[in-house]
Amino acid sequence: MQNEKMPNGFSELTATESFKRLRRLRMTDAFRAMVRETELSTKDFIYPLFVVPGSGIRREVGSMPGVYQLSVDEVLRESVDVKTLGIPAVILFGIPEHKDEMGSEAYSEHGIVQTAVRAMKKEVPELVVITDVCLCEYTSHGHCGIIRDNEIVNDESIELLTKEALTHAQAGADMVAPSDMFDGRVQAIRRVLDQHGFPNLPIMSYAAKYASGFYGPFREAAQSTPQFGDRRSHQMDPANSEEAIREVQQDILEGADIVMVKPALSYLDVIRRVKDQFGMPTAAYNVSGEYSMIKAAGRNGWIDEQRVMMEVLTSIKRAGADLILTYFAKDAAKLLRDT
Ligand code: PBG
């Protein structure tokens, strides 16, 4: 076998010779640990939270066992838990009181996310609070932007997203994460944040976000299923990876500080390409469907849930992700703490 990394002559040796035993370093726990290439850490995790109006609410999402819609008081309890486990950050999704055509609660000063952020930054200031910036949870039609003549319009929607991002920042968010996939939104948000005194507030962009079937359970959790049509006019075609590079490049040029690939598991190749090409802080979203599949199979006794969870998270990191948004964050943090 030729290998240009090896000294001359080495290539003539054959695999049958005894020193070619790759198993030697797999024989003990100690050896395996010494040569392990990828180390998963609780510091890699970002935990998604769903916040709803009201108080004392902790409603489990049917398709996502262990994931809850939480009222602000419960979000605060959860935040303390998350912080105590050593998870550095959460990402917030809001379910509003009322939905309308324009998603107006998304950019209201008294919106659910804005209210939650203010409370969180008061009670658990050290926990990094990232906010998802999108309209789909807030519009009556469930789309990520405004509809005109049956089209999800780009530029007008972006204006509302900039308002949403700004109100999140004003409420005290540490970072904003636009998840819509409209063209030019990172630049527009960057500009508005800069103009209003938030030049140091980072943007994590959902840069290569695919039109994926794996978001199904999230749409139950966030009550954001589109009432007609789908998201294929703005989210990416799962068949494309060159285009992911163009999408990510665009967002970097527009000012994104962290770039995200989403979903994670069917797109590990994209994570690797993005990390290699740009060397940016790279996040991957281990999405709802990826979580639910493992939960369901685990509950049926078809797979070992904890083992598969750790394997999946490790593979996302091995692919090149520095940060992993995952519903498993708490479970994985507990396992990492106790082993
Ligand atoms: C949009 C958004 C979605 C997810 C995160 N942000 C849903 C979508 O694009 O339809 C999906 C996350 C998941 O499936 O876990 N606000």
Short mmCIF file of C-alpha atoms and ligand atoms in Angstrom, two decimals:
data_model
loop_
_atom_site.label_atom_id
_atom_site.label_comp_id
_atom_site.label_asym_id
_atom_site.label_seq_id
_atom_site.Cartn_x
_atom_site.Cartn_y
_atom_site.Cartn_z
CA MET A 1 0.00 0.00 0.00
CA GLN A 2 1.44 3.43 -0.97
CA ASN A 3 1.34 6.13 1.66
CA GLU A 4 3.23 9.35 1.03
CA LYS A 5 3.33 10.11 4.76
CA MET A 6 5.46 7.02 5.41
CA PRO A 7 9.25 6.73 4.96
CA ASN A 8 10.68 4.97 1.91
CA GLY A 9 10.42 1.23 1.98
CA PHE A 10 7.50 1.17 4.37
CA SER A 11 5.12 0.65 1.51
CA GLU A 12 6.67 -2.73 0.80
CA LEU A 13 5.59 -4.15 4.12
CA THR A 14 2.43 -6.14 4.00
CA ALA A 15 -0.57 -6.16 6.24
CA THR A 16 0.14 -9.70 7.34
CA GLU A 17 3.23 -8.75 9.30
CA SER A 18 2.70 -8.78 13.01
CA PHE A 19 3.42 -5.13 13.79
CA LYS A 20 0.37 -4.15 11.75
CA ARG A 21 -1.98 -4.80 14.62
CA LEU A 22 -4.25 -1.79 15.04
CA ARG A 23 -6.09 -3.56 17.85
CA ARG A 24 -3.22 -3.17 20.33
CA LEU A 25 -4.36 0.28 21.40
CA ARG A 26 -7.94 -0.88 21.71
CA MET A 27 -7.25 -3.54 24.30
CA THR A 28 -7.78 -1.48 27.47
CA ASP A 29 -9.86 1.49 28.59
CA ALA A 30 -6.68 3.35 29.43
CA PHE A 31 -5.19 2.93 25.96
CA ARG A 32 -8.45 3.81 24.27
CA ALA A 33 -8.66 6.99 26.30
CA MET A 34 -5.04 7.90 25.52
CA VAL A 35 -5.53 7.76 21.75
CA ARG A 36 -9.08 9.08 21.58
CA GLU A 37 -9.25 11.79 18.90
CA THR A 38 -12.56 13.41 19.75
CA GLU A 39 -13.55 14.45 23.24
CA LEU A 40 -17.12 15.48 23.79
CA SER A 41 -17.57 18.18 26.44
CA THR A 42 -20.58 19.71 28.17
CA LYS A 43 -19.15 23.05 27.04
CA ASP A 44 -19.98 22.11 23.45
CA PHE A 45 -23.72 22.09 24.08
CA ILE A 46 -26.47 24.62 23.45
CA TYR A 47 -29.82 23.58 24.94
CA PRO A 48 -33.05 24.59 23.16
CA LEU A 49 -35.95 25.85 25.32
CA PHE A 50 -39.56 26.48 24.29
CA VAL A 51 -41.24 29.29 26.19
CA VAL A 52 -45.00 29.78 26.41
CA PRO A 53 -47.24 32.43 28.04
CA GLY A 54 -48.68 31.80 31.50
CA SER A 55 -47.19 30.49 34.72
CA GLY A 56 -46.61 27.10 36.25
CA ILE A 57 -46.69 25.49 32.82
CA ARG A 58 -44.48 22.48 32.05
CA ARG A 59 -46.13 20.66 29.16
CA GLU A 60 -44.30 17.73 27.61
CA VAL A 61 -44.12 17.67 23.80
CA GLY A 62 -45.76 14.41 22.70
CA SER A 63 -43.28 13.60 19.96
CA MET A 64 -40.27 14.68 22.04
CA PRO A 65 -40.20 12.84 25.38
CA GLY A 66 -38.22 14.87 27.93
CA VAL A 67 -38.76 18.17 26.09
CA TYR A 68 -41.26 20.66 27.51
CA GLN A 69 -43.06 23.86 26.68
CA LEU A 70 -42.29 26.04 29.68
CA SER A 71 -43.74 29.25 31.08
CA VAL A 72 -41.22 31.92 32.08
CA ASP A 73 -41.11 30.85 35.76
CA GLU A 74 -40.37 27.29 34.67
CA VAL A 75 -37.78 28.51 32.17
CA LEU A 76 -36.00 30.13 35.09
CA ARG A 77 -35.96 26.85 37.04
CA GLU A 78 -34.71 25.07 33.96
CA SER A 79 -32.03 27.72 33.43
CA VAL A 80 -30.64 27.12 36.90
CA ASP A 81 -30.56 23.39 36.20
CA VAL A 82 -28.81 23.88 32.88
CA LYS A 83 -26.27 26.22 34.41
CA THR A 84 -25.60 23.84 37.31
CA LEU A 85 -24.91 21.03 34.87
CA GLY A 86 -22.24 23.19 33.22
CA ILE A 87 -24.06 23.74 29.93
CA PRO A 88 -22.94 27.21 28.84
CA ALA A 89 -25.85 28.33 26.67
CA VAL A 90 -29.49 27.94 25.74
CA ILE A 91 -31.39 28.94 22.60
CA LEU A 92 -34.91 30.24 23.11
CA PHE A 93 -37.97 29.64 20.95
CA GLY A 94 -41.19 31.46 21.71
CA ILE A 95 -44.81 30.44 21.32
CA PRO A 96 -46.89 33.64 21.40
CA GLU A 97 -50.30 34.36 22.89
CA HIS A 98 -51.76 35.29 19.50
CA LYS A 99 -50.56 34.66 15.99
CA ASP A 100 -51.29 36.99 13.07
CA GLU A 101 -50.36 37.45 9.41
CA MET A 102 -47.40 39.66 10.26
CA GLY A 103 -46.13 37.69 13.27
CA SER A 104 -46.30 40.87 15.31
CA GLU A 105 -45.59 39.30 18.71
CA ALA A 106 -42.18 38.29 17.37
CA TYR A 107 -40.94 41.87 17.50
CA SER A 108 -43.03 43.23 20.38
CA GLU A 109 -41.11 44.56 23.35
CA HIS A 110 -43.48 42.51 25.51
CA GLY A 111 -43.26 39.36 23.38
CA ILE A 112 -42.76 36.04 25.10
CA VAL A 113 -39.07 35.68 24.23
CA GLN A 114 -38.30 39.29 25.17
CA THR A 115 -40.03 38.74 28.53
CA ALA A 116 -38.22 35.46 29.16
CA VAL A 117 -34.83 36.93 28.26
CA ARG A 118 -35.27 39.84 30.68
CA ALA A 119 -36.15 37.43 33.50
CA MET A 120 -33.31 35.05 32.67
CA LYS A 121 -30.64 37.73 32.50
CA LYS A 122 -31.83 38.96 35.90
CA GLU A 123 -31.98 35.56 37.62
CA VAL A 124 -29.20 33.58 35.91
CA PRO A 125 -26.97 36.22 34.31
CA GLU A 126 -24.03 33.87 33.65
CA LEU A 127 -26.05 31.62 31.37
CA VAL A 128 -25.60 32.62 27.72
CA VAL A 129 -29.00 33.32 26.20
CA ILE A 130 -29.24 32.96 22.42
CA THR A 131 -32.54 33.77 20.72
CA ASP A 132 -33.88 32.16 17.58
CA VAL A 133 -34.93 34.91 15.18
CA CYS A 134 -37.74 33.78 12.90
CA LEU A 135 -41.41 34.48 12.29
CA CYS A 136 -42.78 30.96 11.81
CA GLU A 137 -43.85 30.51 15.43
CA TYR A 138 -45.64 33.87 15.34
CA THR A 139 -47.47 33.94 12.02
CA SER A 140 -51.01 32.59 11.66
CA HIS A 141 -49.96 30.82 8.43
CA GLY A 142 -46.84 29.30 10.01
CA HIS A 143 -44.42 30.66 7.45
CA CYS A 144 -41.09 32.28 8.28
CA GLY A 145 -41.95 35.56 6.56
CA ILE A 146 -44.77 37.62 5.14
CA ILE A 147 -46.94 36.26 2.34
CA ARG A 148 -47.80 38.37 -0.72
CA ASP A 149 -49.61 36.77 -3.66
CA ASN A 150 -48.85 33.31 -2.34
CA GLU A 151 -45.14 34.06 -2.15
CA ILE A 152 -43.02 34.24 0.97
CA VAL A 153 -41.41 37.61 0.34
CA ASN A 154 -37.77 38.22 1.17
CA ASP A 155 -36.97 41.87 1.81
CA GLU A 156 -40.11 42.89 3.63
CA SER A 157 -39.78 39.87 5.91
CA ILE A 158 -36.18 40.79 6.68
CA GLU A 159 -37.29 44.17 7.98
CA LEU A 160 -39.44 42.42 10.57
CA LEU A 161 -36.61 40.04 11.44
CA THR A 162 -34.31 42.99 12.14
CA LYS A 163 -36.93 44.39 14.51
CA GLU A 164 -37.21 41.02 16.19
CA ALA A 165 -33.43 40.72 16.62
CA LEU A 166 -33.21 44.26 17.98
CA THR A 167 -35.95 43.71 20.59
CA HIS A 168 -34.17 40.52 21.67
CA ALA A 169 -30.93 42.46 22.05
CA GLN A 170 -32.66 45.23 23.97
CA ALA A 171 -34.17 42.65 26.32
CA GLY A 172 -30.64 41.43 27.06
CA ALA A 173 -30.01 38.51 24.71
CA ASP A 174 -26.32 37.59 24.45
CA MET A 175 -26.51 36.42 20.84
CA VAL A 176 -29.13 36.25 18.09
CA ALA A 177 -29.63 33.37 15.68
CA PRO A 178 -31.58 34.07 12.48
CA SER A 179 -33.10 30.78 11.28
CA ASP A 180 -35.20 31.93 8.32
CA MET A 181 -32.79 31.46 5.38
CA PHE A 182 -33.88 34.61 3.54
CA ASP A 183 -31.17 36.30 1.48
CA GLY A 184 -29.37 39.20 3.09
CA ARG A 185 -30.77 38.90 6.59
CA VAL A 186 -27.46 38.60 8.41
CA GLN A 187 -26.22 41.87 6.95
CA ALA A 188 -29.53 43.61 7.68
CA ILE A 189 -29.55 42.41 11.29
CA ARG A 190 -25.87 43.32 11.72
CA ARG A 191 -26.57 46.84 10.48
CA VAL A 192 -29.54 47.41 12.78
CA LEU A 193 -27.73 46.01 15.81
CA ASP A 194 -24.73 48.27 15.10
CA GLN A 195 -26.91 51.33 14.63
CA HIS A 196 -28.63 50.77 17.96
CA GLY A 197 -25.62 50.27 20.17
CA PHE A 198 -25.03 46.53 19.90
CA PRO A 199 -21.84 46.34 17.80
CA ASN A 200 -20.48 43.59 20.06
CA LEU A 201 -23.51 41.33 19.99
CA PRO A 202 -22.64 38.22 17.95
CA ILE A 203 -24.81 36.61 15.30
CA MET A 204 -25.00 32.84 14.94
CA SER A 205 -26.55 32.28 11.54
CA TYR A 206 -28.41 29.20 10.48
CA ALA A 207 -26.20 29.36 7.39
CA ALA A 208 -26.77 26.01 5.68
CA LYS A 209 -30.26 25.06 6.73
CA TYR A 210 -31.94 22.35 4.69
CA ALA A 211 -35.63 21.86 3.91
CA SER A 212 -35.77 18.76 6.07
CA GLY A 213 -38.32 16.21 7.18
CA PHE A 214 -36.41 15.98 10.45
CA TYR A 215 -38.05 19.18 11.76
CA GLY A 216 -41.43 17.45 12.22
CA PRO A 217 -41.45 17.15 16.02
CA PHE A 218 -40.14 20.72 16.46
CA ARG A 219 -43.16 22.01 14.63
CA GLU A 220 -45.33 20.35 17.25
CA ALA A 221 -43.19 21.81 20.03
CA ALA A 222 -43.19 25.32 18.54
CA GLN A 223 -46.65 25.07 16.98
CA SER A 224 -45.16 26.33 13.73
CA THR A 225 -46.38 23.91 11.06
CA PRO A 226 -47.04 25.82 7.81
CA GLN A 227 -50.79 25.93 7.12
CA PHE A 228 -50.14 25.56 3.38
CA GLY A 229 -47.12 24.91 1.18
CA ASP A 230 -43.65 24.24 2.56
CA ARG A 231 -40.29 25.89 3.19
CA ARG A 232 -38.55 24.80 0.00
CA SER A 233 -38.47 28.29 -1.52
CA HIS A 234 -36.00 29.42 1.13
CA GLN A 235 -34.47 26.40 2.89
CA MET A 236 -31.90 24.34 0.99
CA ASP A 237 -32.35 21.25 -1.15
CA PRO A 238 -30.95 18.22 0.76
CA ALA A 239 -29.17 17.15 -2.42
CA ASN A 240 -26.81 20.14 -2.45
CA SER A 241 -23.46 20.64 -0.80
CA GLU A 242 -21.64 23.11 -3.12
CA GLU A 243 -24.53 25.45 -2.49
CA ALA A 244 -24.01 25.07 1.26
CA ILE A 245 -20.53 26.50 0.80
CA ARG A 246 -21.98 29.50 -1.06
CA GLU A 247 -24.63 30.01 1.62
CA VAL A 248 -22.08 29.89 4.43
CA GLN A 249 -19.66 32.16 2.57
CA GLN A 250 -22.43 34.67 2.02
CA ASP A 251 -23.32 34.74 5.71
CA ILE A 252 -19.67 35.14 6.73
CA LEU A 253 -19.30 38.06 4.32
CA GLU A 254 -22.45 39.59 5.80
CA GLY A 255 -21.02 39.40 9.31
CA ALA A 256 -21.99 36.06 10.84
CA ASP A 257 -19.79 35.19 13.83
CA ILE A 258 -20.81 31.53 14.12
CA VAL A 259 -22.13 29.51 11.19
CA MET A 260 -24.53 26.64 11.63
CA VAL A 261 -25.33 23.55 9.61
CA LYS A 262 -28.77 22.04 10.16
CA PRO A 263 -29.81 19.23 10.54
CA ALA A 264 -26.66 17.46 11.71
CA LEU A 265 -26.78 13.72 11.08
CA SER A 266 -27.71 13.58 7.42
CA TYR A 267 -25.31 16.48 6.80
CA LEU A 268 -22.09 15.43 8.54
CA ASP A 269 -20.29 15.82 5.20
CA VAL A 270 -21.49 19.42 4.99
CA ILE A 271 -20.28 20.14 8.53
CA ARG A 272 -16.84 18.81 7.59
CA ARG A 273 -16.69 20.83 4.37
CA VAL A 274 -17.76 24.03 6.09
CA LYS A 275 -15.23 23.59 8.89
CA ASP A 276 -12.39 22.79 6.49
CA GLN A 277 -13.22 25.54 4.05
CA PHE A 278 -13.76 28.46 6.43
CA GLY A 279 -12.29 27.49 9.80
CA MET A 280 -15.09 29.45 11.44
CA PRO A 281 -16.68 28.65 14.79
CA THR A 282 -19.11 26.07 13.48
CA ALA A 283 -22.33 24.89 15.06
CA ALA A 284 -24.53 21.96 14.14
CA TYR A 285 -28.17 21.52 15.05
CA ASN A 286 -29.01 17.99 16.15
CA VAL A 287 -32.67 18.56 15.33
CA SER A 288 -35.95 17.35 16.77
CA GLY A 289 -36.48 14.39 14.42
CA GLU A 290 -32.98 13.13 15.15
CA TYR A 291 -33.80 13.29 18.85
CA SER A 292 -37.23 11.69 18.56
CA MET A 293 -36.00 8.74 16.51
CA ILE A 294 -33.46 7.83 19.17
CA LYS A 295 -35.98 8.35 21.99
CA ALA A 296 -38.58 6.19 20.24
CA ALA A 297 -36.20 3.37 19.42
CA GLY A 298 -34.74 3.56 22.92
CA ARG A 299 -38.18 3.30 24.51
CA ASN A 300 -38.94 0.27 22.43
CA GLY A 301 -35.73 -1.36 23.59
CA TRP A 302 -34.49 -1.50 20.01
CA ILE A 303 -31.34 0.48 20.71
CA ASP A 304 -29.40 1.52 23.80
CA GLU A 305 -30.52 5.14 23.99
CA GLN A 306 -27.64 6.53 26.05
CA ARG A 307 -25.02 4.80 24.00
CA VAL A 308 -26.51 5.95 20.70
CA MET A 309 -26.91 9.48 22.04
CA MET A 310 -23.21 9.70 22.89
CA GLU A 311 -22.21 8.11 19.59
CA VAL A 312 -24.29 10.61 17.65
CA LEU A 313 -23.02 13.65 19.56
CA THR A 314 -19.43 12.46 19.23
CA SER A 315 -19.87 11.96 15.50
CA ILE A 316 -21.18 15.51 15.08
CA LYS A 317 -18.13 16.84 16.88
CA ARG A 318 -15.81 14.52 14.93
CA ALA A 319 -17.30 15.90 11.71
CA GLY A 320 -16.05 19.36 12.69
CA ALA A 321 -18.72 21.02 14.83
CA ASP A 322 -17.45 23.16 17.71
CA LEU A 323 -20.93 23.63 19.12
CA ILE A 324 -23.92 21.30 19.12
CA LEU A 325 -27.48 22.48 19.59
CA THR A 326 -29.17 19.44 21.05
CA TYR A 327 -32.20 18.35 23.08
CA PHE A 328 -29.86 15.74 24.58
CA ALA A 329 -27.72 18.43 26.24
CA LYS A 330 -28.91 17.75 29.79
CA ASP A 331 -28.85 13.95 29.48
CA ALA A 332 -25.40 14.01 27.91
CA ALA A 333 -24.10 16.50 30.49
CA LYS A 334 -25.25 14.19 33.30
CA LEU A 335 -23.57 11.23 31.68
CA LEU A 336 -20.32 13.15 31.14
CA ARG A 337 -20.43 14.31 34.76
CA ASP A 338 -21.03 10.84 36.19
CA THR A 339 -18.53 8.86 34.13
C1 PBG B 1 -37.44 27.99 12.53
C2 PBG B 1 -36.76 26.83 13.10
C3 PBG B 1 -37.05 25.48 12.90
C4 PBG B 1 -36.16 24.75 13.67
C5 PBG B 1 -35.35 25.65 14.35
N1 PBG B 1 -35.72 26.94 13.96
C6 PBG B 1 -38.14 24.84 12.13
C7 PBG B 1 -38.28 25.01 10.69
O1 PBG B 1 -37.44 25.55 9.98
O2 PBG B 1 -39.34 24.57 10.23
C8 PBG B 1 -36.12 23.25 13.75
C9 PBG B 1 -35.42 22.68 14.92
C10 PBG B 1 -35.66 21.24 15.14
O3 PBG B 1 -36.27 20.51 14.33
O4 PBG B 1 -35.23 20.77 16.21
N2 PBG B 1 -37.78 28.95 13.50
#
